[in-house]
Amino acid sequence: MRPVVSFVCALVAVLSLLRAGASVYVYSGNPYGKGPLTPRSFSIPKDKTNGPPMSADVYFPLQSGEYSVVLFAGGLYAFMPAEAYSDVLSGLASHGFVIIGVDVIQLPKRLHHIDQDVDAEPATCFEELDWMRNNLNAKYLSQWNVTVNWNHLGFSCHSAGCDFGIEMLRTNNTRVAFKGSVWYEPFSFHIPLIVNGTKWPSLVYGTQLSEEFPPCCIPGLDFHALYKRLTCPRILTNATVQCFHTRFTTVHVWLKIHCYCTLGCQGFWTL
């Protein structure tokens, strides 16, 4: 099974906890396949005056209805754009979720130069969620008769993007009550600072090659360490197949990363 497909399945399974006893949409069919709903996406740019503190790509089902919502942060502390995970996020939307993929740096600046503050503190993450709560339904999703139910909020991440969730969990885990979370090969220097026994329903996913040289996940600061600090309900999945740390991304992005890391390809982003 492709890692992208298996991870969508894991997301659907764990994040289904969001919808227990709710009136939101629930798809009870096969989680391993594409969902029955047509996914669509749009972008919301960062705007310090009237917009969110971080830019975001929103993936949602085109069918009118009320849905659970998931905050997603990509790798390299969300320097990896949400569109690099479009296969996974679209697949999740097809199963009946609205996903907010946050970006620390907007794509044009990422491709040319970095000239802005990129330090996304926990407060910024809370502000992002507050802005989305106040604006996402009324200003954006209402035109498709789609509604987010903020009482059913989940979190998911990849690699060092999981530091967003770690910091929210560590610094103020009562302000945002995530009802389900999925951590794909999490890495954070802040994991050892989490108080043991923290309760977030969680699936922690690690692959065979992530700790091998060169390590994308440093032992003691990755999925094993996070799992040990959480209490039930929790699940740890160790993939024993030849899975790479970045295989979770969209195929063409993974091929570029693989080429760059193994062959030293020139013109990395223009392939």
mmCIF file of C-alpha atoms in Angstrom:
data_model
loop_
_atom_site.group_PDB
_atom_site.id
_atom_site.type_symbol
_atom_site.label_atom_id
_atom_site.label_comp_id
_atom_site.label_asym_id
_atom_site.label_seq_id
_atom_site.Cartn_x
_atom_site.Cartn_y
_atom_site.Cartn_z
ATOM 1 C CA MET A 1 0.000 0.000 0.000
ATOM 2 C CA ARG A 2 1.366 3.453 -0.857
ATOM 3 C CA PRO A 3 2.269 5.492 2.243
ATOM 4 C CA VAL A 4 -0.070 8.270 1.101
ATOM 5 C CA VAL A 5 -3.015 5.853 0.946
ATOM 6 C CA SER A 6 -2.167 4.207 4.268
ATOM 7 C CA PHE A 7 -1.810 7.563 5.971
ATOM 8 C CA VAL A 8 -5.149 8.817 4.643
ATOM 9 C CA CYS A 9 -6.661 5.663 6.079
ATOM 10 C CA ALA A 10 -4.996 6.351 9.441
ATOM 11 C CA LEU A 11 -6.236 9.932 9.399
ATOM 12 C CA VAL A 12 -9.780 8.872 8.599
ATOM 13 C CA ALA A 13 -9.763 6.192 11.285
ATOM 14 C CA VAL A 14 -8.374 8.309 14.136
ATOM 15 C CA LEU A 15 -10.056 11.568 13.207
ATOM 16 C CA SER A 16 -13.377 9.746 13.162
ATOM 17 C CA LEU A 17 -13.177 10.324 16.913
ATOM 18 C CA LEU A 18 -14.031 13.927 16.096
ATOM 19 C CA ARG A 19 -17.474 12.948 14.919
ATOM 20 C CA ALA A 20 -18.667 10.677 17.707
ATOM 21 C CA GLY A 21 -22.209 11.591 18.658
ATOM 22 C CA ALA A 22 -22.215 14.567 16.300
ATOM 23 C CA SER A 23 -24.530 15.788 13.590
ATOM 24 C CA VAL A 24 -21.591 16.334 11.217
ATOM 25 C CA TYR A 25 -21.120 14.269 8.073
ATOM 26 C CA VAL A 26 -19.887 10.716 8.643
ATOM 27 C CA TYR A 27 -18.778 8.357 5.876
ATOM 28 C CA SER A 28 -18.912 4.756 7.042
ATOM 29 C CA GLY A 29 -17.553 3.172 3.863
ATOM 30 C CA ASN A 30 -14.081 1.864 3.004
ATOM 31 C CA PRO A 31 -11.403 4.194 4.463
ATOM 32 C CA TYR A 32 -8.707 2.695 2.200
ATOM 33 C CA GLY A 33 -10.200 4.076 -0.985
ATOM 34 C CA LYS A 34 -11.084 7.503 -2.212
ATOM 35 C CA GLY A 35 -14.053 8.969 -0.378
ATOM 36 C CA PRO A 36 -17.412 9.589 -2.082
ATOM 37 C CA LEU A 37 -17.216 13.405 -1.917
ATOM 38 C CA THR A 38 -15.595 15.699 -4.488
ATOM 39 C CA PRO A 39 -12.726 17.663 -2.907
ATOM 40 C CA ARG A 40 -11.966 21.267 -3.716
ATOM 41 C CA SER A 41 -9.458 23.794 -2.361
ATOM 42 C CA PHE A 42 -8.728 27.505 -2.146
ATOM 43 C CA SER A 43 -6.023 29.674 -0.588
ATOM 44 C CA ILE A 44 -6.257 32.398 2.042
ATOM 45 C CA PRO A 45 -3.215 34.720 2.024
ATOM 46 C CA LYS A 46 -1.540 35.992 5.149
ATOM 47 C CA ASP A 47 -2.731 39.489 6.042
ATOM 48 C CA LYS A 48 -1.614 41.142 9.262
ATOM 49 C CA THR A 49 -4.416 43.720 9.003
ATOM 50 C CA ASN A 50 -7.568 41.852 8.003
ATOM 51 C CA GLY A 51 -6.517 38.266 7.421
ATOM 52 C CA PRO A 52 -4.970 35.324 9.240
ATOM 53 C CA PRO A 53 -1.441 35.520 10.700
ATOM 54 C CA MET A 54 -0.353 32.612 8.476
ATOM 55 C CA SER A 55 -1.425 31.864 4.923
ATOM 56 C CA ALA A 56 -3.452 28.688 4.488
ATOM 57 C CA ASP A 57 -4.773 26.276 1.878
ATOM 58 C CA VAL A 58 -8.244 24.995 2.692
ATOM 59 C CA TYR A 59 -9.429 21.619 1.357
ATOM 60 C CA PHE A 60 -13.123 20.810 1.695
ATOM 61 C CA PRO A 61 -15.887 18.552 0.324
ATOM 62 C CA LEU A 62 -17.921 20.219 -2.402
ATOM 63 C CA GLN A 63 -21.152 18.629 -1.140
ATOM 64 C CA SER A 64 -23.192 20.953 1.080
ATOM 65 C CA GLY A 65 -23.265 19.958 4.729
ATOM 66 C CA GLU A 66 -21.644 20.288 8.140
ATOM 67 C CA TYR A 67 -18.155 18.838 8.627
ATOM 68 C CA SER A 68 -15.417 18.299 11.181
ATOM 69 C CA VAL A 69 -12.258 20.375 10.710
ATOM 70 C CA VAL A 70 -8.555 19.511 10.883
ATOM 71 C CA LEU A 71 -5.583 21.858 11.297
ATOM 72 C CA PHE A 72 -2.567 20.565 9.329
ATOM 73 C CA ALA A 73 1.093 21.666 9.426
ATOM 74 C CA GLY A 74 3.609 20.410 6.858
ATOM 75 C CA GLY A 75 7.287 19.561 7.301
ATOM 76 C CA LEU A 76 10.197 21.896 8.035
ATOM 77 C CA TYR A 77 8.072 23.825 10.547
ATOM 78 C CA ALA A 78 5.406 24.346 7.824
ATOM 79 C CA PHE A 79 7.981 25.738 5.386
ATOM 80 C CA MET A 80 6.786 22.873 3.159
ATOM 81 C CA PRO A 81 3.679 24.274 1.474
ATOM 82 C CA ALA A 82 0.353 22.628 2.137
ATOM 83 C CA GLU A 83 -0.018 21.989 -1.608
ATOM 84 C CA ALA A 84 2.928 19.582 -1.335
ATOM 85 C CA TYR A 85 0.504 17.326 0.564
ATOM 86 C CA SER A 86 -2.452 17.823 -1.771
ATOM 87 C CA ASP A 87 -2.885 14.067 -2.397
ATOM 88 C CA VAL A 88 -3.392 13.401 1.311
ATOM 89 C CA LEU A 89 -5.420 16.521 2.093
ATOM 90 C CA SER A 90 -7.719 16.068 -0.922
ATOM 91 C CA GLY A 91 -8.181 12.421 0.023
ATOM 92 C CA LEU A 92 -9.122 13.410 3.541
ATOM 93 C CA ALA A 93 -11.589 16.017 2.258
ATOM 94 C CA SER A 94 -13.228 13.345 0.077
ATOM 95 C CA HIS A 95 -14.020 11.447 3.291
ATOM 96 C CA GLY A 96 -15.864 14.402 4.800
ATOM 97 C CA PHE A 97 -13.372 16.701 6.521
ATOM 98 C CA VAL A 98 -12.421 20.353 6.074
ATOM 99 C CA ILE A 99 -8.638 20.739 6.320
ATOM 100 C CA ILE A 100 -6.759 23.966 7.020
ATOM 101 C CA GLY A 101 -3.174 23.553 5.820
ATOM 102 C CA VAL A 102 -1.059 26.387 7.241
ATOM 103 C CA ASP A 103 2.037 27.843 5.543
ATOM 104 C CA VAL A 104 4.674 29.836 7.400
ATOM 105 C CA ILE A 105 5.956 31.373 4.153
ATOM 106 C CA GLN A 106 3.855 31.919 1.052
ATOM 107 C CA LEU A 107 5.069 30.104 -2.061
ATOM 108 C CA PRO A 108 6.452 33.079 -4.076
ATOM 109 C CA LYS A 109 8.683 34.122 -1.162
ATOM 110 C CA ARG A 110 9.690 30.512 -0.539
ATOM 111 C CA LEU A 111 10.940 30.162 -4.101
ATOM 112 C CA HIS A 112 12.919 33.396 -4.214
ATOM 113 C CA HIS A 113 13.963 34.676 -0.817
ATOM 114 C CA ILE A 114 12.977 34.794 2.823
ATOM 115 C CA ASP A 115 12.480 38.333 4.061
ATOM 116 C CA GLN A 116 9.866 38.025 6.750
ATOM 117 C CA ASP A 117 9.516 36.765 10.282
ATOM 118 C CA VAL A 118 8.943 33.011 10.123
ATOM 119 C CA ASP A 119 8.916 32.190 13.823
ATOM 120 C CA ALA A 120 5.462 30.691 14.357
ATOM 121 C CA GLU A 121 4.985 30.798 18.108
ATOM 122 C CA PRO A 122 2.123 28.938 19.810
ATOM 123 C CA ALA A 123 0.280 32.249 20.128
ATOM 124 C CA THR A 124 0.341 32.578 16.327
ATOM 125 C CA CYS A 125 -1.233 29.136 15.972
ATOM 126 C CA PHE A 126 -3.967 30.069 18.426
ATOM 127 C CA GLU A 127 -4.531 33.349 16.552
ATOM 128 C CA GLU A 128 -4.775 31.429 13.267
ATOM 129 C CA LEU A 129 -7.489 29.199 14.713
ATOM 130 C CA ASP A 130 -9.320 32.171 16.236
ATOM 131 C CA TRP A 131 -9.346 33.966 12.875
ATOM 132 C CA MET A 132 -10.563 30.855 11.074
ATOM 133 C CA ARG A 133 -13.347 30.360 13.624
ATOM 134 C CA ASN A 134 -14.566 33.900 13.028
ATOM 135 C CA ASN A 135 -14.246 33.997 9.251
ATOM 136 C CA LEU A 136 -13.970 30.627 7.494
ATOM 137 C CA ASN A 137 -17.671 29.753 7.450
ATOM 138 C CA ALA A 138 -19.158 33.173 6.747
ATOM 139 C CA LYS A 139 -16.606 34.603 4.306
ATOM 140 C CA TYR A 140 -15.565 31.497 2.379
ATOM 141 C CA LEU A 141 -17.390 28.181 2.796
ATOM 142 C CA SER A 142 -20.917 29.596 2.885
ATOM 143 C CA GLN A 143 -20.924 30.086 -0.906
ATOM 144 C CA TRP A 144 -20.900 26.278 -1.253
ATOM 145 C CA ASN A 145 -23.313 25.745 1.663
ATOM 146 C CA VAL A 146 -20.501 24.063 3.561
ATOM 147 C CA THR A 147 -20.148 24.613 7.317
ATOM 148 C CA VAL A 148 -17.363 23.760 9.756
ATOM 149 C CA ASN A 149 -18.372 22.507 13.194
ATOM 150 C CA TRP A 150 -15.652 23.898 15.474
ATOM 151 C CA ASN A 151 -16.687 21.628 18.317
ATOM 152 C CA HIS A 152 -15.130 18.806 16.291
ATOM 153 C CA LEU A 153 -11.555 19.944 15.742
ATOM 154 C CA GLY A 154 -8.538 17.741 15.010
ATOM 155 C CA PHE A 155 -4.836 18.217 14.371
ATOM 156 C CA SER A 156 -2.397 16.532 12.002
ATOM 157 C CA CYS A 157 1.176 17.199 10.965
ATOM 158 C CA HIS A 158 4.332 15.927 9.306
ATOM 159 C CA SER A 159 7.898 15.997 10.634
ATOM 160 C CA ALA A 160 8.986 19.284 12.272
ATOM 161 C CA GLY A 161 5.609 20.788 11.400
ATOM 162 C CA CYS A 162 4.438 18.815 14.420
ATOM 163 C CA ASP A 163 6.226 21.376 16.580
ATOM 164 C CA PHE A 164 3.094 23.529 16.123
ATOM 165 C CA GLY A 165 1.005 20.915 17.880
ATOM 166 C CA ILE A 166 3.686 20.128 20.462
ATOM 167 C CA GLU A 167 3.867 23.763 21.499
ATOM 168 C CA MET A 168 0.088 24.169 21.632
ATOM 169 C CA LEU A 169 -0.144 20.981 23.649
ATOM 170 C CA ARG A 170 2.689 22.002 25.965
ATOM 171 C CA THR A 171 1.894 25.661 26.576
ATOM 172 C CA ASN A 172 -1.894 25.809 26.643
ATOM 173 C CA ASN A 173 -3.629 22.496 26.105
ATOM 174 C CA THR A 174 -6.926 23.793 27.515
ATOM 175 C CA ARG A 175 -7.438 26.615 24.984
ATOM 176 C CA VAL A 176 -7.759 24.215 22.050
ATOM 177 C CA ALA A 177 -9.349 20.845 22.696
ATOM 178 C CA PHE A 178 -8.377 18.632 19.769
ATOM 179 C CA LYS A 179 -10.599 15.570 19.755
ATOM 180 C CA GLY A 180 -8.247 13.574 17.544
ATOM 181 C CA SER A 181 -4.656 13.959 16.323
ATOM 182 C CA VAL A 182 -2.405 12.157 13.849
ATOM 183 C CA TRP A 183 1.381 12.700 13.948
ATOM 184 C CA TYR A 184 3.296 11.510 10.877
ATOM 185 C CA GLU A 185 6.944 11.057 11.894
ATOM 186 C CA PRO A 186 6.864 13.947 14.381
ATOM 187 C CA PHE A 187 10.082 15.722 15.319
ATOM 188 C CA SER A 188 10.466 18.558 17.823
ATOM 189 C CA PHE A 189 13.076 19.759 20.300
ATOM 190 C CA HIS A 190 10.131 20.519 22.604
ATOM 191 C CA ILE A 191 8.880 16.935 22.929
ATOM 192 C CA PRO A 192 10.931 16.289 26.114
ATOM 193 C CA LEU A 193 9.202 19.297 27.699
ATOM 194 C CA ILE A 194 5.725 17.760 27.412
ATOM 195 C CA VAL A 195 4.312 16.709 30.773
ATOM 196 C CA ASN A 196 3.964 12.928 30.877
ATOM 197 C CA GLY A 197 0.371 11.775 30.832
ATOM 198 C CA THR A 198 -0.942 14.435 28.474
ATOM 199 C CA LYS A 199 -4.226 13.305 26.944
ATOM 200 C CA TRP A 200 -4.904 13.859 23.263
ATOM 201 C CA PRO A 201 -6.410 10.929 21.315
ATOM 202 C CA SER A 202 -3.439 10.274 19.055
ATOM 203 C CA LEU A 203 -1.982 8.093 16.339
ATOM 204 C CA VAL A 204 1.798 8.426 16.123
ATOM 205 C CA TYR A 205 3.239 7.116 12.842
ATOM 206 C CA GLY A 206 6.912 6.311 12.238
ATOM 207 C CA THR A 207 8.688 4.675 9.323
ATOM 208 C CA GLN A 208 11.654 2.358 9.152
ATOM 209 C CA LEU A 209 14.180 4.685 7.534
ATOM 210 C CA SER A 210 13.435 7.976 9.271
ATOM 211 C CA GLU A 211 16.059 7.489 12.017
ATOM 212 C CA GLU A 212 18.743 6.102 9.718
ATOM 213 C CA PHE A 213 21.545 8.266 8.356
ATOM 214 C CA PRO A 214 20.923 11.023 7.495
ATOM 215 C CA PRO A 215 18.210 11.072 10.181
ATOM 216 C CA CYS A 216 15.096 13.108 9.453
ATOM 217 C CA CYS A 217 13.881 12.205 12.943
ATOM 218 C CA ILE A 218 16.436 12.375 15.753
ATOM 219 C CA PRO A 219 16.022 9.570 18.302
ATOM 220 C CA GLY A 220 14.773 10.946 21.602
ATOM 221 C CA LEU A 221 13.045 13.839 19.861
ATOM 222 C CA ASP A 222 10.718 11.955 17.529
ATOM 223 C CA PHE A 223 7.714 9.634 17.417
ATOM 224 C CA HIS A 224 8.945 7.216 20.114
ATOM 225 C CA ALA A 225 9.481 10.050 22.582
ATOM 226 C CA LEU A 226 6.102 11.636 21.813
ATOM 227 C CA TYR A 227 4.269 8.334 22.184
ATOM 228 C CA LYS A 228 5.796 7.727 25.623
ATOM 229 C CA ARG A 229 4.510 11.074 26.893
ATOM 230 C CA LEU A 230 0.913 10.557 25.815
ATOM 231 C CA THR A 231 -1.688 8.483 27.599
ATOM 232 C CA CYS A 232 -4.544 6.456 26.164
ATOM 233 C CA PRO A 233 -6.148 6.547 23.769
ATOM 234 C CA ARG A 234 -2.923 6.347 21.773
ATOM 235 C CA ILE A 235 -1.636 4.207 18.909
ATOM 236 C CA LEU A 236 1.936 3.824 17.620
ATOM 237 C CA THR A 237 2.429 2.491 14.098
ATOM 238 C CA ASN A 238 5.939 1.485 13.005
ATOM 239 C CA ALA A 239 6.082 0.879 9.246
ATOM 240 C CA THR A 240 8.553 -1.895 8.394
ATOM 241 C CA VAL A 241 8.470 -1.436 4.634
ATOM 242 C CA GLN A 242 10.886 0.745 2.684
ATOM 243 C CA CYS A 243 9.189 4.028 3.535
ATOM 244 C CA PHE A 244 11.040 7.314 3.323
ATOM 245 C CA HIS A 245 10.373 10.324 5.506
ATOM 246 C CA THR A 246 9.095 12.466 2.610
ATOM 247 C CA ARG A 247 7.080 9.751 0.833
ATOM 248 C CA PHE A 248 3.985 11.206 2.465
ATOM 249 C CA THR A 249 4.088 14.210 0.129
ATOM 250 C CA THR A 250 2.506 14.467 -3.310
ATOM 251 C CA VAL A 251 4.263 12.208 -5.832
ATOM 252 C CA HIS A 252 5.941 14.898 -7.942
ATOM 253 C CA VAL A 253 7.217 16.693 -4.812
ATOM 254 C CA TRP A 254 8.620 13.457 -3.393
ATOM 255 C CA LEU A 255 10.407 12.700 -6.666
ATOM 256 C CA LYS A 256 12.082 16.107 -6.552
ATOM 257 C CA ILE A 257 13.178 15.629 -2.946
ATOM 258 C CA HIS A 258 14.409 12.093 -3.669
ATOM 259 C CA CYS A 259 16.351 13.296 -6.696
ATOM 260 C CA TYR A 260 17.889 16.179 -4.758
ATOM 261 C CA CYS A 261 18.906 14.045 -1.768
ATOM 262 C CA THR A 262 20.256 11.060 -3.704
ATOM 263 C CA LEU A 263 21.601 12.541 -6.931
ATOM 264 C CA GLY A 264 22.255 16.168 -6.067
ATOM 265 C CA CYS A 265 19.993 17.285 -8.921
ATOM 266 C CA GLN A 266 20.336 20.886 -10.014
ATOM 267 C CA GLY A 267 17.293 23.093 -10.502
ATOM 268 C CA PHE A 268 15.485 21.331 -7.669
ATOM 269 C CA TRP A 269 12.202 23.262 -7.853
ATOM 270 C CA THR A 270 12.161 23.470 -11.652
ATOM 271 C CA LEU A 271 12.136 19.726 -12.333
#
